[in-house]
Amino acid sequence: GENVEQHPSTLSVQEGDSAVIKCTYSDSASNYFPWYKQELGKRPQLIIDIRSNVGEKKDQRIAVTLNKTAKHFSLHITETQPEDSAVYFCAASRDYKLSFGAGTTVTVRA
Amino acid sequence: GAGVSQTPSNKVTEKGKYVELRCDPISGHTALYWYRQSLGQGPEFLIYFQGTGAADDSGLPNDRFFAVRPEGSVSTLKIQRTERGDSAVYLCASSLGGTGDGYTFGSGTRLTVV
């Protein structure tokens, strides 16, 4: 089955700086890569996703890049704000099932 | 409904007891999923329903776990003879079709087995 690894496990950044989270996957058939944000005690919420036919996607301060050859994808958050503090999960899918990374706890210092 | 609703939000049970967790998906969503999230981990797949049938139950950890969706809407996850290791947040999600996108997660049921 699919194995998704996520790094780092924790990330502390100064407000206004950028944050980068990296994930690798094992199943070359995976073709859909979403990122979820989960605040404490809340549901995971989709923040951005990318499909395997695209190398990069951007939505305001958030961007995701995908390297299919290397089987890795990354989340980039620019101009971080205190409300960006949360746990972020990457995931990979080839069909209906999402395989998640272990998560990155992002703390934005004011 | 407007979102995926899960009840109860919290459940504390004694080891060995039986529990039922309920998920009410978004109206019209034919696909329903159960995931389990242990502390400090990402959600792990348990089971996928397409309509009334369990299309993939390969993630259920053992035969103490069972899920149903008799009318293709509400689903119930049932755990028999609960063990302390079953303590986790059980997340339900639904989507229009059976693909990895379009998921809407519920807020989860936090199960604690004492």
CSV table of C-alpha atoms in Angstrom, one decimal:
chain,number,residue,atom,x,y,z
A,1,GLY,CA,0.0,0.0,0.0
A,2,GLU,CA,0.9,3.7,-0.1
A,3,ASN,CA,3.4,5.0,2.4
A,4,VAL,CA,3.5,8.8,3.0
A,5,GLU,CA,6.3,10.4,5.0
A,6,GLN,CA,6.2,14.0,6.2
A,7,HIS,CA,8.9,16.3,7.5
A,8,PRO,CA,9.4,18.1,9.7
A,9,SER,CA,7.2,17.0,12.5
A,10,THR,CA,7.3,20.4,14.1
A,11,LEU,CA,8.1,23.8,12.6
A,12,SER,CA,8.3,27.2,14.4
A,13,VAL,CA,8.5,30.3,12.3
A,14,GLN,CA,8.5,34.0,12.9
A,15,GLU,CA,5.4,35.8,11.8
A,16,GLY,CA,5.9,37.0,8.2
A,17,ASP,CA,8.4,34.3,7.4
A,18,SER,CA,7.8,31.3,5.1
A,19,ALA,CA,7.0,27.8,6.1
A,20,VAL,CA,7.8,24.7,4.0
A,21,ILE,CA,6.6,21.2,4.6
A,22,LYS,CA,7.8,18.2,2.6
A,23,CYS,CA,6.2,14.8,1.9
A,24,THR,CA,7.3,11.8,0.0
A,25,TYR,CA,5.1,8.9,-1.3
A,26,SER,CA,5.8,5.4,-2.4
A,27,ASP,CA,3.0,4.4,-4.8
A,28,SER,CA,3.8,5.7,-8.3
A,29,ALA,CA,0.1,5.3,-9.2
A,30,SER,CA,-1.0,8.0,-6.8
A,31,ASN,CA,-2.4,10.9,-8.7
A,32,TYR,CA,-4.0,13.2,-6.2
A,33,PHE,CA,-2.3,15.0,-3.4
A,34,PRO,CA,-4.3,17.1,-0.9
A,35,TRP,CA,-3.1,19.1,2.1
A,36,TYR,CA,-5.3,19.4,5.2
A,37,LYS,CA,-5.1,21.9,8.1
A,38,GLN,CA,-6.3,20.7,11.5
A,39,GLU,CA,-6.7,23.0,14.4
A,40,LEU,CA,-6.8,21.5,17.9
A,41,GLY,CA,-10.0,19.5,18.4
A,42,LYS,CA,-11.4,20.4,15.0
A,43,ARG,CA,-11.9,18.5,11.8
A,44,PRO,CA,-9.3,18.3,9.0
A,45,GLN,CA,-10.0,21.0,6.4
A,46,LEU,CA,-8.7,20.9,2.8
A,47,ILE,CA,-6.5,23.9,2.1
A,48,ILE,CA,-5.1,23.1,-1.3
A,49,ASP,CA,-4.6,20.1,-3.6
A,50,ILE,CA,-2.8,19.1,-6.7
A,51,ARG,CA,-3.1,16.4,-9.3
A,52,SER,CA,-0.4,14.5,-11.0
A,53,ASN,CA,-0.7,16.3,-14.3
A,54,VAL,CA,0.3,19.6,-12.7
A,55,GLY,CA,3.7,20.6,-11.2
A,56,GLU,CA,2.6,23.6,-9.2
A,57,LYS,CA,-0.5,25.3,-7.8
A,58,LYS,CA,-0.9,28.5,-5.9
A,59,ASP,CA,-3.8,30.0,-3.9
A,60,GLN,CA,-2.9,33.3,-2.3
A,61,ARG,CA,-0.3,32.7,0.3
A,62,ILE,CA,-0.3,28.9,-0.1
A,63,ALA,CA,1.4,26.9,-2.9
A,64,VAL,CA,2.0,23.3,-3.5
A,65,THR,CA,4.7,21.7,-5.8
A,66,LEU,CA,4.8,18.2,-7.1
A,67,ASN,CA,7.8,16.2,-8.4
A,68,LYS,CA,6.4,13.0,-9.8
A,69,THR,CA,9.7,11.6,-10.8
A,70,ALA,CA,11.1,11.9,-7.3
A,71,LYS,CA,7.7,11.2,-5.7
A,72,HIS,CA,7.7,14.1,-3.5
A,73,PHE,CA,5.5,17.2,-2.9
A,74,SER,CA,5.7,20.2,-0.8
A,75,LEU,CA,3.5,22.9,0.9
A,76,HIS,CA,4.7,26.5,1.0
A,77,ILE,CA,3.1,29.1,3.1
A,78,THR,CA,4.4,32.7,2.6
A,79,GLU,CA,3.9,35.7,4.9
A,80,THR,CA,2.9,33.5,7.8
A,81,GLN,CA,0.3,34.8,10.3
A,82,PRO,CA,-0.7,33.6,13.8
A,83,GLU,CA,-3.8,32.0,12.4
A,84,ASP,CA,-1.6,29.7,10.3
A,85,SER,CA,-0.7,27.9,13.5
A,86,ALA,CA,-2.1,24.4,13.3
A,87,VAL,CA,-1.2,20.8,12.3
A,88,TYR,CA,-0.8,20.3,8.6
A,89,PHE,CA,-1.2,16.9,7.0
A,90,CYS,CA,-0.2,15.8,3.5
A,91,ALA,CA,-2.0,12.9,1.8
A,92,ALA,CA,-1.8,10.9,-1.4
A,93,SER,CA,-4.4,8.9,-3.2
A,94,ARG,CA,-4.8,6.8,-6.3
A,95,ASP,CA,-8.5,6.1,-5.9
A,96,TYR,CA,-10.9,6.7,-3.0
A,97,LYS,CA,-8.5,6.1,-0.2
A,98,LEU,CA,-6.3,8.9,1.3
A,99,SER,CA,-3.0,7.9,2.9
A,100,PHE,CA,-1.9,10.6,5.3
A,101,GLY,CA,1.5,11.7,6.6
A,102,ALA,CA,2.0,11.9,10.3
A,103,GLY,CA,1.5,15.7,10.4
A,104,THR,CA,3.5,18.8,11.0
A,105,THR,CA,2.8,21.1,13.9
A,106,VAL,CA,3.3,24.7,12.7
A,107,THR,CA,3.7,27.4,15.3
A,108,VAL,CA,3.9,31.0,14.1
A,109,ARG,CA,5.6,33.3,16.7
A,110,ALA,CA,4.3,36.8,16.9
B,1,GLY,CA,-27.4,18.5,6.1
B,2,ALA,CA,-24.9,21.3,5.7
B,3,GLY,CA,-21.9,19.2,6.9
B,4,VAL,CA,-20.9,15.8,8.1
B,5,SER,CA,-22.3,15.2,11.6
B,6,GLN,CA,-20.9,12.7,14.0
B,7,THR,CA,-22.3,11.7,17.3
B,8,PRO,CA,-21.4,11.5,20.1
B,9,SER,CA,-18.6,14.0,20.1
B,10,ASN,CA,-17.0,12.2,23.1
B,11,LYS,CA,-17.5,8.7,24.4
B,12,VAL,CA,-15.9,7.2,27.5
B,13,THR,CA,-16.4,3.5,27.9
B,14,GLU,CA,-15.0,0.7,30.0
B,15,LYS,CA,-12.7,-1.9,28.6
B,16,GLY,CA,-14.8,-4.8,27.2
B,17,LYS,CA,-17.9,-2.8,26.5
B,18,TYR,CA,-19.6,-2.3,23.1
B,19,VAL,CA,-19.9,1.1,21.5
B,20,GLU,CA,-21.6,2.5,18.4
B,21,LEU,CA,-20.4,5.7,16.7
B,22,ARG,CA,-22.8,7.4,14.3
B,23,CYS,CA,-22.1,9.4,11.1
B,24,ASP,CA,-24.6,11.5,9.2
B,25,PRO,CA,-23.1,12.4,5.8
B,26,ILE,CA,-23.8,15.4,3.5
B,27,SER,CA,-27.1,14.8,1.7
B,28,GLY,CA,-26.6,13.3,-1.7
B,29,HIS,CA,-23.0,12.1,-1.0
B,30,THR,CA,-22.9,8.4,-2.0
B,31,ALA,CA,-19.4,7.8,-0.7
B,32,LEU,CA,-18.7,7.5,3.0
B,33,TYR,CA,-15.5,6.8,4.8
B,34,TRP,CA,-14.3,6.0,8.3
B,35,TYR,CA,-10.8,6.9,9.5
B,36,ARG,CA,-9.1,6.6,12.8
B,37,GLN,CA,-6.7,9.2,14.1
B,38,SER,CA,-4.5,8.3,17.1
B,39,LEU,CA,-2.8,11.0,19.1
B,40,GLY,CA,-0.1,12.7,17.1
B,41,GLN,CA,-0.8,10.8,13.9
B,42,GLY,CA,-2.5,11.3,10.6
B,43,PRO,CA,-5.9,9.7,10.0
B,44,GLU,CA,-5.8,6.0,9.0
B,45,PHE,CA,-8.3,4.5,6.6
B,46,LEU,CA,-10.8,2.0,8.1
B,47,ILE,CA,-13.6,1.5,5.6
B,48,TYR,CA,-15.3,2.9,2.5
B,49,PHE,CA,-18.9,2.7,1.5
B,50,GLN,CA,-20.4,3.3,-1.9
B,51,GLY,CA,-24.1,3.5,-1.3
B,52,THR,CA,-25.2,0.8,1.1
B,53,GLY,CA,-22.3,-1.6,0.5
B,54,ALA,CA,-18.8,-1.7,2.0
B,55,ALA,CA,-16.7,-1.4,-1.1
B,56,ASP,CA,-13.4,-1.7,0.9
B,57,ASP,CA,-13.1,-2.7,4.6
B,58,SER,CA,-9.5,-3.6,4.4
B,59,GLY,CA,-8.5,-1.0,7.0
B,60,LEU,CA,-10.6,-2.5,9.8
B,61,PRO,CA,-8.0,-3.7,12.4
B,62,ASN,CA,-9.8,-6.9,13.4
B,63,ASP,CA,-13.2,-8.6,13.6
B,64,ARG,CA,-14.2,-6.5,16.7
B,65,PHE,CA,-14.8,-3.6,14.3
B,66,PHE,CA,-17.8,-3.5,12.0
B,67,ALA,CA,-19.7,-0.8,10.1
B,68,VAL,CA,-23.0,-0.6,8.4
B,69,ARG,CA,-24.8,1.9,6.2
B,70,PRO,CA,-28.2,0.2,5.6
B,71,GLU,CA,-30.0,2.9,3.7
B,72,GLY,CA,-27.1,4.5,1.9
B,73,SER,CA,-27.0,7.5,4.2
B,74,VAL,CA,-26.3,7.3,7.9
B,75,SER,CA,-23.5,4.9,8.9
B,76,THR,CA,-22.7,3.3,12.2
B,77,LEU,CA,-19.3,2.1,13.3
B,78,LYS,CA,-19.5,-0.7,15.9
B,79,ILE,CA,-16.8,-1.8,18.2
B,80,GLN,CA,-17.2,-4.9,20.3
B,81,ARG,CA,-15.2,-5.8,23.4
B,82,THR,CA,-13.4,-2.5,23.4
B,83,GLU,CA,-9.7,-2.4,24.4
B,84,ARG,CA,-7.6,0.6,25.6
B,85,GLY,CA,-5.8,0.6,22.3
B,86,ASP,CA,-9.0,1.5,20.6
B,87,SER,CA,-8.9,4.9,22.1
B,88,ALA,CA,-8.6,7.5,19.3
B,89,VAL,CA,-10.6,10.0,17.4
B,90,TYR,CA,-12.9,8.3,14.8
B,91,LEU,CA,-13.4,10.5,11.8
B,92,CYS,CA,-16.1,10.1,9.2
B,93,ALA,CA,-16.0,11.8,5.8
B,94,SER,CA,-18.3,11.8,2.8
B,95,SER,CA,-17.9,12.8,-0.9
B,96,LEU,CA,-20.1,12.9,-4.0
B,97,GLY,CA,-18.1,10.2,-5.8
B,98,GLY,CA,-15.6,7.5,-4.9
B,99,THR,CA,-12.4,9.4,-5.5
B,100,GLY,CA,-9.9,10.9,-3.2
B,101,ASP,CA,-11.1,14.4,-3.7
B,102,GLY,CA,-14.2,16.2,-2.5
B,103,TYR,CA,-13.9,14.8,1.0
B,104,THR,CA,-15.7,16.6,3.8
B,105,PHE,CA,-14.7,15.4,7.2
B,106,GLY,CA,-16.9,15.4,10.3
B,107,SER,CA,-15.6,16.7,13.6
B,108,GLY,CA,-15.0,13.2,14.9
B,109,THR,CA,-15.9,11.1,17.9
B,110,ARG,CA,-13.2,11.0,20.6
B,111,LEU,CA,-13.4,7.5,22.1
B,112,THR,CA,-11.6,6.8,25.3
B,113,VAL,CA,-11.5,3.3,26.7
B,114,VAL,CA,-10.7,3.1,30.4
